PDB file of C-alpha atoms in Angstrom:
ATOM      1  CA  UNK E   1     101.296 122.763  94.863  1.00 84.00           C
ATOM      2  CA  UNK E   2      99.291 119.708  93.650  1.00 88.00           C
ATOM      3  CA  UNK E   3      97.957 119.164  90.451  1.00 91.00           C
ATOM      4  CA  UNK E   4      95.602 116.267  90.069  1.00 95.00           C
ATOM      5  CA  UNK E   5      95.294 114.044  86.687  1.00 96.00           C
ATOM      6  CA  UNK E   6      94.194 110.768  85.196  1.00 96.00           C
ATOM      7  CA  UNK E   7      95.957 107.952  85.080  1.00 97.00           C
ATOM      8  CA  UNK E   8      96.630 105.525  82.172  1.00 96.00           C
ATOM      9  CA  UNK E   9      99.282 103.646  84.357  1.00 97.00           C
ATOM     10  CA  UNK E  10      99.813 103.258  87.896  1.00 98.00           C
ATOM     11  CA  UNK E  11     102.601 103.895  89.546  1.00 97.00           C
ATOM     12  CA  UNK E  12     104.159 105.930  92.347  1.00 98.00           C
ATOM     13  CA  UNK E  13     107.780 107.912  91.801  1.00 98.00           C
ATOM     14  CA  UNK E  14     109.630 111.107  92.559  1.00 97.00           C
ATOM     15  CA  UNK E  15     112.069 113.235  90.438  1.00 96.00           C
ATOM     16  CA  UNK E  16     113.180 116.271  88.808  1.00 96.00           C
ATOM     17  CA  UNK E  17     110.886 117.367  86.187  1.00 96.00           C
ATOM     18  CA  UNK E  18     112.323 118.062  82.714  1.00 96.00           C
ATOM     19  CA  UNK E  19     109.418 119.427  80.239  1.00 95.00           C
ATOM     20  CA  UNK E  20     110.049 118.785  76.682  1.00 95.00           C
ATOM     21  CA  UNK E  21     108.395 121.420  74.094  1.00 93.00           C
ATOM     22  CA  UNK E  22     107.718 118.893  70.979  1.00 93.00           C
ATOM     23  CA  UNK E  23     106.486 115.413  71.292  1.00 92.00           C
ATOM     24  CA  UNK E  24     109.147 112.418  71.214  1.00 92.00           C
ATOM     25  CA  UNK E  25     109.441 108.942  70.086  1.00 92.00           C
ATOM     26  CA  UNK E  26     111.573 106.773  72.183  1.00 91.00           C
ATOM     27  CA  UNK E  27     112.349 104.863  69.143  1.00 91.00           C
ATOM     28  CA  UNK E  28     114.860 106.410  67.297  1.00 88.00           C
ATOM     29  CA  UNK E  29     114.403 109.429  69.546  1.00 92.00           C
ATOM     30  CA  UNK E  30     116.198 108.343  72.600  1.00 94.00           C
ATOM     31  CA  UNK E  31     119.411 105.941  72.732  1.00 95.00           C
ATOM     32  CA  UNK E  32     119.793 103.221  75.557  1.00 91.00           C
ATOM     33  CA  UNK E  33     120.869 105.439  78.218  1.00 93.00           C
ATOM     34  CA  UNK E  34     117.819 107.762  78.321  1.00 95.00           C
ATOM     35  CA  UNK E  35     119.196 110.092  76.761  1.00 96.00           C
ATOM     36  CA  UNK E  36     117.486 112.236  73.986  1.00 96.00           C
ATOM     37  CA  UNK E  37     119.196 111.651  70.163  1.00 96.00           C
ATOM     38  CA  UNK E  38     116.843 113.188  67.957  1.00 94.00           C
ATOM     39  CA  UNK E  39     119.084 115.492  66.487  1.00 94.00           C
ATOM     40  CA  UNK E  40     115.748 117.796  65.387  1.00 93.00           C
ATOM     41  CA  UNK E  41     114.006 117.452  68.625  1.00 94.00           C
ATOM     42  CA  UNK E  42     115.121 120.818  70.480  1.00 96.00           C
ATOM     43  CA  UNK E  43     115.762 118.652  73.809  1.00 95.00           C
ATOM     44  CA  UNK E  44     117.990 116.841  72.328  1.00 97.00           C
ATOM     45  CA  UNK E  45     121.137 115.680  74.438  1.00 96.00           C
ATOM     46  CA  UNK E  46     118.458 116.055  77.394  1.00 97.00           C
ATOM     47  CA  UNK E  47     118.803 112.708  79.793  1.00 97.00           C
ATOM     48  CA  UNK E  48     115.150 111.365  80.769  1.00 97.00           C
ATOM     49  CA  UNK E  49     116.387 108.498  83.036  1.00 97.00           C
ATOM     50  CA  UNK E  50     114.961 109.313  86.761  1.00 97.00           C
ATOM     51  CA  UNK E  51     113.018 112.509  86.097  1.00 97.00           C
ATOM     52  CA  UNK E  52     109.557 113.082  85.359  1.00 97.00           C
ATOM     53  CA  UNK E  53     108.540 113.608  82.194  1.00 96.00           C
ATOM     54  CA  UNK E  54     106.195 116.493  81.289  1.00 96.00           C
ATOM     55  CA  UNK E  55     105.239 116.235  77.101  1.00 94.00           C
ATOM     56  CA  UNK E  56     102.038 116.927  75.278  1.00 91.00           C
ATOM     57  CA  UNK E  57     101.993 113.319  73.960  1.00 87.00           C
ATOM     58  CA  UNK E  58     104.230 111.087  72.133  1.00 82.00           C
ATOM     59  CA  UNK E  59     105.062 110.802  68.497  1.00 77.00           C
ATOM     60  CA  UNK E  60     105.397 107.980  66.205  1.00 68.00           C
ATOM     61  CA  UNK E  61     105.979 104.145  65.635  1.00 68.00           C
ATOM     62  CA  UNK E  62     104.505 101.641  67.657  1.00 73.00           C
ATOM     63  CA  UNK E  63     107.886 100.569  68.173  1.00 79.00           C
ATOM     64  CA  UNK E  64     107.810 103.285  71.019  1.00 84.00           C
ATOM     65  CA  UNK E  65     106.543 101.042  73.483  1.00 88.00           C
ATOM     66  CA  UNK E  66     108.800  98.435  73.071  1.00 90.00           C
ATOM     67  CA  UNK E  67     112.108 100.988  73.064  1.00 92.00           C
ATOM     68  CA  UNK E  68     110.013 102.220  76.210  1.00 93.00           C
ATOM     69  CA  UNK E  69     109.718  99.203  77.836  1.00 94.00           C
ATOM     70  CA  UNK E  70     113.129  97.931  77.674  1.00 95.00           C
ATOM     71  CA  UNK E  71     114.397 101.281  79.045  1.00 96.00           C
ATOM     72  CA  UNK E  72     112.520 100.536  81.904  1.00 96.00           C
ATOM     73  CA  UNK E  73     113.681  97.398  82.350  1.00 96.00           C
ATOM     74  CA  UNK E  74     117.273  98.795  82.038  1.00 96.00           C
ATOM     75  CA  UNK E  75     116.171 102.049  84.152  1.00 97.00           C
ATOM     76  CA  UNK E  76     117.113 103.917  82.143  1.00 97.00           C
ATOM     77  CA  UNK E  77     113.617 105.232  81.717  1.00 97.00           C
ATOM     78  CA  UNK E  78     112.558 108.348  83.130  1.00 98.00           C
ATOM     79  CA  UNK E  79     110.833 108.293  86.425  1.00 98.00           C
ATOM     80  CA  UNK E  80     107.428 108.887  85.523  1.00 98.00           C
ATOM     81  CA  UNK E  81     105.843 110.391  82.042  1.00 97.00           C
ATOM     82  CA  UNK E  82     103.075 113.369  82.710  1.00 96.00           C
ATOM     83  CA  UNK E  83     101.212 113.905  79.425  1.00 95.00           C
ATOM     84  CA  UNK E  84      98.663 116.653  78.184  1.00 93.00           C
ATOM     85  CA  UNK E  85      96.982 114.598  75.549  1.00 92.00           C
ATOM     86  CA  UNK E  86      95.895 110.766  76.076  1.00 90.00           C
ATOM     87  CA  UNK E  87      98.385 108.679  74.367  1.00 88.00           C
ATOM     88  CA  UNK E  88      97.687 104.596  73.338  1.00 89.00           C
ATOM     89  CA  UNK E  89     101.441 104.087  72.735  1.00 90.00           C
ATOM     90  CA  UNK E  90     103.255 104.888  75.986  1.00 92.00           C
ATOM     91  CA  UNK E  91     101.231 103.435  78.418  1.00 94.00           C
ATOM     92  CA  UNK E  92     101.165 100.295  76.463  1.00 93.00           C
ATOM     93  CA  UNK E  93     104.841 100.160  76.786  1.00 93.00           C
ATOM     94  CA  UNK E  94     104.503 101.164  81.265  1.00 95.00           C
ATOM     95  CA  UNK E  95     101.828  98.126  80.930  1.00 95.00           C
ATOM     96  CA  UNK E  96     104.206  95.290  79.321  1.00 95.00           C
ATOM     97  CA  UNK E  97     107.095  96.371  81.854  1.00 96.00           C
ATOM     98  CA  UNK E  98     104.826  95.888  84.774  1.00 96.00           C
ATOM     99  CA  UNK E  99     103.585  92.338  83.324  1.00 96.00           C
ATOM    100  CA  UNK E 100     107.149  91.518  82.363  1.00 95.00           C
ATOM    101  CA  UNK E 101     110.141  92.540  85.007  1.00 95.00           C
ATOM    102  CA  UNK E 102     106.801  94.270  87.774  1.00 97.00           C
ATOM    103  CA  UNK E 103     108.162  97.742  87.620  1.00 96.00           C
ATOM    104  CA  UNK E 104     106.014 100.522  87.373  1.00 96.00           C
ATOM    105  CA  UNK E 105     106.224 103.286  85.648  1.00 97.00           C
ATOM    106  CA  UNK E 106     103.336 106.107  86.010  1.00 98.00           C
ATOM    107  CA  UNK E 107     101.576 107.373  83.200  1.00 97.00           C
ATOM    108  CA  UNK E 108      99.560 110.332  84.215  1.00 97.00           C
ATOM    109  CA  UNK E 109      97.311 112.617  81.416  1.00 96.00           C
ATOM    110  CA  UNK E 110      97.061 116.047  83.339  1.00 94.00           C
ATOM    111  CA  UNK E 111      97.557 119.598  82.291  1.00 89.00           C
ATOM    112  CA  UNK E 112     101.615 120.740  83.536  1.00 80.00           C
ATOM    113  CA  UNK E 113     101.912 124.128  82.428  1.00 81.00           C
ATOM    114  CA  UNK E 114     101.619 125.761  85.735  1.00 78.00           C
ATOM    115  CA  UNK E 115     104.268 123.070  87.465  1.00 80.00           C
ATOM    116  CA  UNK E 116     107.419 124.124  88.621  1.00 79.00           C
ATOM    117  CA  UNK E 117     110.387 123.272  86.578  1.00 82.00           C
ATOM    118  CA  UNK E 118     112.626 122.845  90.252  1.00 86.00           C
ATOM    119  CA  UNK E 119     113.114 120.768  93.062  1.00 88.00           C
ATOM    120  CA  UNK E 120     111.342 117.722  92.891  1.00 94.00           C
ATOM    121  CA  UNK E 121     107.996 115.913  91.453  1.00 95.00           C
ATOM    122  CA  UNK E 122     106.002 113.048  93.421  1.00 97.00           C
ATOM    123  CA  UNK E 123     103.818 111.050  90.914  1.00 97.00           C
ATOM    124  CA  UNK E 124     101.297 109.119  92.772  1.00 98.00           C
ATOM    125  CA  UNK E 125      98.782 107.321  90.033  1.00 98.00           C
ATOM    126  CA  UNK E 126      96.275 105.180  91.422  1.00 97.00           C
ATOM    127  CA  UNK E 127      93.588 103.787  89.315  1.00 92.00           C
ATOM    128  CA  UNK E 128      90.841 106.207  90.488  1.00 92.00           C
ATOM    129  CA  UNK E 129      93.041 109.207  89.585  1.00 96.00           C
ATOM    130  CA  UNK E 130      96.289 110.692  90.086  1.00 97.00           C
ATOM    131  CA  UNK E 131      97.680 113.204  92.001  1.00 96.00           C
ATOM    132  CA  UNK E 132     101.298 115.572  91.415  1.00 96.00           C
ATOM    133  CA  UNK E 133     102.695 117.087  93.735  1.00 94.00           C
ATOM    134  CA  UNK E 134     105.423 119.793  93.887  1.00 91.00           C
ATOM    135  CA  UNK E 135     108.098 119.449  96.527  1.00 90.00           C
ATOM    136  CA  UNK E 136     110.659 121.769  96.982  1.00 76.00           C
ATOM    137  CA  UNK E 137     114.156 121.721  97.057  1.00 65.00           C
TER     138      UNK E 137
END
C-alpha cells in the first residue's frame, strides 16, 4: 500500500505506526522519554520515540515545538509525525532541529485512516510531495 501526502518537513524514516485518537501537545503532554503523560489523553502511557506518528493535528502552546525539538535532539522523538490537518506548530519544531543538531524529522499532512496499524511505515517527504508506504512484517 502507498498513500501519498504533502509535506511540511522533509525527511525520510521507517517505523511502527502508533495512531493516536485526540490531538497532543508535546508540552506537558509527553515527558522526556517520548512517552505520552497526559493523564486525559486516552494514549496516554503510549511511547512515540521511533514510530510514526499518525494524529489529526496537534494541540496547544507554542511551547510544542520547542518540547518537540529537543526530543529530537535527544531521539526520543517519534520517527516521523503523519498529520490529517496542516499544523504551524510541529513542523516549526522538525524545522529548528534540522537548522540546529541536522536531523530530520518528516512532517507529512495526508489522510491515514486506511493505513495499517502493523508491521512497518516508510516516510519518504521530499519537498514536491510525500509518499507512505506500508511494509509488512
Amino acid at each position: 500500500m502507498i498513500l501519498h501526502g504533502r509535506t511540511l518537513h522533509p525527511g525520510l524514516a521507517t517505523g511502527e505506526p502508533i495512531r493516536l485518537t485526540a490531538p497532543l501537545s508535546f508540552w506537558g503532554g509527553t515527558d522526556d522519554q517520548g512517552r505520552i503523560v497526559d493523564a486525559h489523553h486516552p494514549q496516554c502511557g503510549a511511547v512515540l520515540t521511533g514510530r510514526v506518528l499518525l494524529m489529526e493535528s496537534g494541540r496547544g502552546s507554542s511551547s510544542t515545538s520547542s518540547v518537540l525539538a529537543e526530543q529530537i535532539r535527544t531521539r526520543t522523538a517519534p520517527a516521523a509525525i503523519i498529520l490529517t490537518r496542516p499544523d504551524q506548530i510541529i513542523p516549526l519544531a522538525a524545522l529548528v532541529a534540522a537548522e540546529l543538531y541536522d536531523l530530520h524529522l518528516p512532517v507529512v499532512v495526508a489522510q491515514h485512516d486506511e493505513l495499517p496499524l502493523d508491521g512497518r511505515l516508510r516516510v519518504d517527504a521530499r519537498v514536491g510531495g510525500a509518499t507512505i508506504h506500508w511494509l509488512a512484517h
